[in-house]
Short mmCIF file of C-alpha atoms in Angstrom, two decimals:
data_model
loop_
_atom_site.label_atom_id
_atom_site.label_comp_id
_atom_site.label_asym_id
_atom_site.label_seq_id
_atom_site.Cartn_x
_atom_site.Cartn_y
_atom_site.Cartn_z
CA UNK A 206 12.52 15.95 49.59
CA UNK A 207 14.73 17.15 52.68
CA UNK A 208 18.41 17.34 51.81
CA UNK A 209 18.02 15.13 48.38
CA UNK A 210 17.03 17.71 45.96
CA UNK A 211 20.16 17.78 44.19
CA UNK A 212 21.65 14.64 44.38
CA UNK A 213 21.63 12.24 41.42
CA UNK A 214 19.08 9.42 42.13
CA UNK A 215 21.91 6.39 41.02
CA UNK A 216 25.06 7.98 43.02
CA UNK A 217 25.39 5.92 46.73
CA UNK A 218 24.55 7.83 49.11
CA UNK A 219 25.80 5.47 52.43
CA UNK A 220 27.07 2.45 53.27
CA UNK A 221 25.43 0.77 56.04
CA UNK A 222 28.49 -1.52 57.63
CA UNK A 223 25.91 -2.60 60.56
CA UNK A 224 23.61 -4.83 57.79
CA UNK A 225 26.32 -4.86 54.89
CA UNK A 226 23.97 -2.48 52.65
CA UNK A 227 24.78 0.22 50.37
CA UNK A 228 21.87 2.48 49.11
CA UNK A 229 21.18 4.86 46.47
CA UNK A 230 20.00 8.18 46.58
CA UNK A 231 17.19 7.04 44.96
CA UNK A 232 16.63 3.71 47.11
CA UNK A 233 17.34 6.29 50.16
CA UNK A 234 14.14 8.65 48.96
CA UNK A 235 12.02 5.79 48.64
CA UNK A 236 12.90 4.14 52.20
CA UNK A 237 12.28 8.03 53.66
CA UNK A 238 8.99 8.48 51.84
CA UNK A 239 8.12 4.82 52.51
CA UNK A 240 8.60 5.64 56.36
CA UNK A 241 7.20 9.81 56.12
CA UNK A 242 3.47 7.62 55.88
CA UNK A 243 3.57 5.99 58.92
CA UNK A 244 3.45 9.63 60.87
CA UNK A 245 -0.10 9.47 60.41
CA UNK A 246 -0.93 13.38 61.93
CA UNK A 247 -3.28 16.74 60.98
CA UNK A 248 -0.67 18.93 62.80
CA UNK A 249 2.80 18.91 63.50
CA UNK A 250 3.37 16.89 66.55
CA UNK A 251 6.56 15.48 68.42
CA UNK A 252 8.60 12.68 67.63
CA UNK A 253 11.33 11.28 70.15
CA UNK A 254 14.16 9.13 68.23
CA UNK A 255 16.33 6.95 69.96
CA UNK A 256 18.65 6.37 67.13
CA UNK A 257 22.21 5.01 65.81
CA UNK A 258 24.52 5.38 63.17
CA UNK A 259 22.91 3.15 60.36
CA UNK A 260 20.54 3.41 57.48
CA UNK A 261 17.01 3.29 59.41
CA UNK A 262 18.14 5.78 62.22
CA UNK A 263 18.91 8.30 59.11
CA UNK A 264 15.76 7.41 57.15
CA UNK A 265 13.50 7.73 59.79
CA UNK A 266 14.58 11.36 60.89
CA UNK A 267 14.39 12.45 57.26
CA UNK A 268 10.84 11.08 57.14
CA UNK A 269 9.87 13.06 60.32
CA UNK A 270 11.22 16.42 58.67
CA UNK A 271 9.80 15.20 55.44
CA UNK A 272 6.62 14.83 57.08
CA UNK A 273 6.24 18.20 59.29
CA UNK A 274 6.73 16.54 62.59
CA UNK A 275 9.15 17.68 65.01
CA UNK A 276 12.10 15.27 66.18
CA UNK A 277 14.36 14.92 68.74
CA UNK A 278 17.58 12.70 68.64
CA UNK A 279 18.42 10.65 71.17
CA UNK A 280 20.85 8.09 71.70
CA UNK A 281 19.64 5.00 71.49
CA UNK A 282 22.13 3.16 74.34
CA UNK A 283 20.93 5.55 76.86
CA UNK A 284 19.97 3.95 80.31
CA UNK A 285 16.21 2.67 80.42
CA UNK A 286 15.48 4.95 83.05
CA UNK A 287 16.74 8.15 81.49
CA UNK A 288 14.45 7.30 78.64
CA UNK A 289 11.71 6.73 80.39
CA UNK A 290 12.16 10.09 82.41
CA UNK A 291 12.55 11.96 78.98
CA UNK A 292 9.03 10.15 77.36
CA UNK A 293 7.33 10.95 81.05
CA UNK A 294 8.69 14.87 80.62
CA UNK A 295 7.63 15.52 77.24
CA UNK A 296 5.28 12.88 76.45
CA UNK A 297 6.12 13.02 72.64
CA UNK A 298 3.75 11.79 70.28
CA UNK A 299 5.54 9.08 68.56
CA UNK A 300 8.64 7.25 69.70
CA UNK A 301 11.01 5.69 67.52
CA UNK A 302 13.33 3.52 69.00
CA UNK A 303 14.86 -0.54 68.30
CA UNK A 304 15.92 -1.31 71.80
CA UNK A 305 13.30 -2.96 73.74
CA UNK A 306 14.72 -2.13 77.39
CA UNK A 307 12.69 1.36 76.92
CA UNK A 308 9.87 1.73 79.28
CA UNK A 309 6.72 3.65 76.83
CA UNK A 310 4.20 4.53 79.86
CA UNK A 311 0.67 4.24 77.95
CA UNK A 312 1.91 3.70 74.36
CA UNK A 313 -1.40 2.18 72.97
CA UNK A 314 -0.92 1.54 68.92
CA UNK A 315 2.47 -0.43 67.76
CA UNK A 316 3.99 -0.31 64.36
CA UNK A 317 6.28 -2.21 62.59
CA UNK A 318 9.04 -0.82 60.97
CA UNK A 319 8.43 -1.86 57.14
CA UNK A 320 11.93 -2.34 55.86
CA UNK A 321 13.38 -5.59 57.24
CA UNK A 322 17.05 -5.05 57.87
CA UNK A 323 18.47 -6.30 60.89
CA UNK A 324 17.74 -4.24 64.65
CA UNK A 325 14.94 -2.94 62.86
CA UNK A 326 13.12 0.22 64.38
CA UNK A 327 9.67 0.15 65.70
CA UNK A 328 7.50 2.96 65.35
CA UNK A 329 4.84 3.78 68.78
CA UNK A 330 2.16 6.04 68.60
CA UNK A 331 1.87 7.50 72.47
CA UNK A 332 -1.77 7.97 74.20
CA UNK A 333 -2.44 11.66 73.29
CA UNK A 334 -2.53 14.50 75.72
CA UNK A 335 -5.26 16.54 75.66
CA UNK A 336 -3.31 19.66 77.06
CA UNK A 337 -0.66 19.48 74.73
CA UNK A 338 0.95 23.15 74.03
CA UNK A 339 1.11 23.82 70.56
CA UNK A 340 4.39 23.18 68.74
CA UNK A 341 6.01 26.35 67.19
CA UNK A 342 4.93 25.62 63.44
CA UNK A 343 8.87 26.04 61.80
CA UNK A 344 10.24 23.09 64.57
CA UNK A 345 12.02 20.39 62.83
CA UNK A 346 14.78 19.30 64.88
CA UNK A 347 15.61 19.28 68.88
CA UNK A 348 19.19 18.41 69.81
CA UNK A 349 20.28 17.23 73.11
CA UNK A 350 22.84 20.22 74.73
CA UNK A 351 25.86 18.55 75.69
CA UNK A 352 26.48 17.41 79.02
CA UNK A 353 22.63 17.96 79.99
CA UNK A 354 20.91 14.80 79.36
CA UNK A 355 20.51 13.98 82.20
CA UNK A 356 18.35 17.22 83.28
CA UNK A 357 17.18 17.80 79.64
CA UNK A 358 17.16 20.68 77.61
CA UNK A 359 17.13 20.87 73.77
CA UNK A 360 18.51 23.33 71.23
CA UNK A 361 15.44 23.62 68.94
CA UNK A 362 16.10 24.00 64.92
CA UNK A 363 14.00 25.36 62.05
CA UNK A 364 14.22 23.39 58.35
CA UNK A 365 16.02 26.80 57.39
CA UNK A 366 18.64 26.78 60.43
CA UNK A 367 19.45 22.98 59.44
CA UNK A 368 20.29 23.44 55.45
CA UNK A 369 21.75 26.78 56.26
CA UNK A 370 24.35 24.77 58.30
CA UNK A 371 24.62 22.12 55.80
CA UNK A 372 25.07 24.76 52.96
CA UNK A 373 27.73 26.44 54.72
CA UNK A 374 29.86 23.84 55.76
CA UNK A 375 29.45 22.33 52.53
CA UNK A 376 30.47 25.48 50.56
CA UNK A 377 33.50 25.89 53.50
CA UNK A 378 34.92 22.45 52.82
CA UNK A 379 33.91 22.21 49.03
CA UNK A 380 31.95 19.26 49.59
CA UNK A 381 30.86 17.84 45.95
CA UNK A 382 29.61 14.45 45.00
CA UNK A 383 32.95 12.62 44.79
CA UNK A 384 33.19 13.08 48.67
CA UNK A 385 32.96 10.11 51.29
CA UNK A 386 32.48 11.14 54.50
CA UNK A 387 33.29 8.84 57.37
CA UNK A 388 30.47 8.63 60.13
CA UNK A 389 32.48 8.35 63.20
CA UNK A 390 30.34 10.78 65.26
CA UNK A 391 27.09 9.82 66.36
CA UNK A 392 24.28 11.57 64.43
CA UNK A 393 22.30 12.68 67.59
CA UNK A 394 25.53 14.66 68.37
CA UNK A 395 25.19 18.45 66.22
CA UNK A 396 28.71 17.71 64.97
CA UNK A 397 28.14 14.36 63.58
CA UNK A 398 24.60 15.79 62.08
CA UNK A 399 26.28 18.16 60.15
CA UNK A 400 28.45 15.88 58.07
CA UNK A 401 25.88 13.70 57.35
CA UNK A 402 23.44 16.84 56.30
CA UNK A 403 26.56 18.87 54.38
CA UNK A 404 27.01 15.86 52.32
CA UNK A 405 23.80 14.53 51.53
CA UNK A 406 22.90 17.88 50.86
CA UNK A 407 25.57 18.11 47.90
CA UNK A 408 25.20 14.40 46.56
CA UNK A 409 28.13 13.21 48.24
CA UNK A 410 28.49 9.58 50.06
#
């Protein structure tokens, strides 16, 4: 599973402060695989997340790369209208999002997110469009660039660019699985990403 190979399965892996929940690596795997079924898909399609710092914002990104899709993170208090000019310029496939101000054009088929916490995420599966370009088959991850949101452009990652960034920053800052990493940063953001990948990657909380 992405990231979670090598953690032990009892050690905590976060601490949700926003729903007073702290979950295992192994409670964590099973929330991410729970969620990797919803994307139901026969090729790799995109996802657009409008997410937060908390434990379903992290679970459902894992269970996009976990499922072959390609997401981007978004932040989730962005103005209604900037989201709905990102879904109308690159009509993604699915949108994952919990605030309800977000305008989804001609989403047709609504899911419920299946882990009730509290803001829970809903899951939309967009109209498709038949002229669709193909996405590049090693896409996993599109970040935001700073400062152009509001025009927007994405830096696009492979599986192998993300754990090559969480290996190295884990081996720089000898991250091991006594470490607890403080998520100040917003995980959309490629700064705050990287903590949360360097230490999940080596077990840590």
């Amino acid at each position: 599973m992405f990231l979670l190979d090598q953690a032990d399965p009892a050690a905590v892996a976060l601490h949700d402060s926003e729903c007073s929940e702290t979950v295992t690596y192994a409670k964590l795997a099973q929330l991410v695989d729970k969620l990797r079924l919803q994307f139901r898909a026969s090729s790799k399609q995109l996802v657009f997340h409008f997410g937060r710092n908390d434990l379903q914002s992290l679970a459902w990104y894992m269970a996009a790369v976990d499922a072959g899709q390609a997401i981007a993170l978004l932040d989730d208090a962005l103005a209604p209208a900037l989201k709905a000019q990102l879904v109308e310029r690159y009509q993604p496939d699915w949108i994952v999002y919990s605030n309800p101000d977000i305008q989804l054009g001609d989403a047709r088929e609504y899911l419920s997110a299946p882990v009730a916490v509290p803001n829970a995420f809903a899951l939309v599966r967009q109209a498709p469009v038949t002229d669709d370009p193909e996405i590049y088959p090693d896409l996993v991850v599109l970040l935001s660039t700073s400062g152009s949101t509001g025009s927007p452009k994405f830096v696009r990652l492979t599986q192998k660019n993300v754990r090559s960034n969480a290996e190295s920053i884990a081996q720089a800052l000898e991250i091991n699985e006594g470490e607890c990493a403080i998520t100040s940063l917003p995980f959309y953001y490629s700064y705050g990403l990287s903590v949360i990948n360097s230490h999940l990657l080596r077990g840590a909380r």
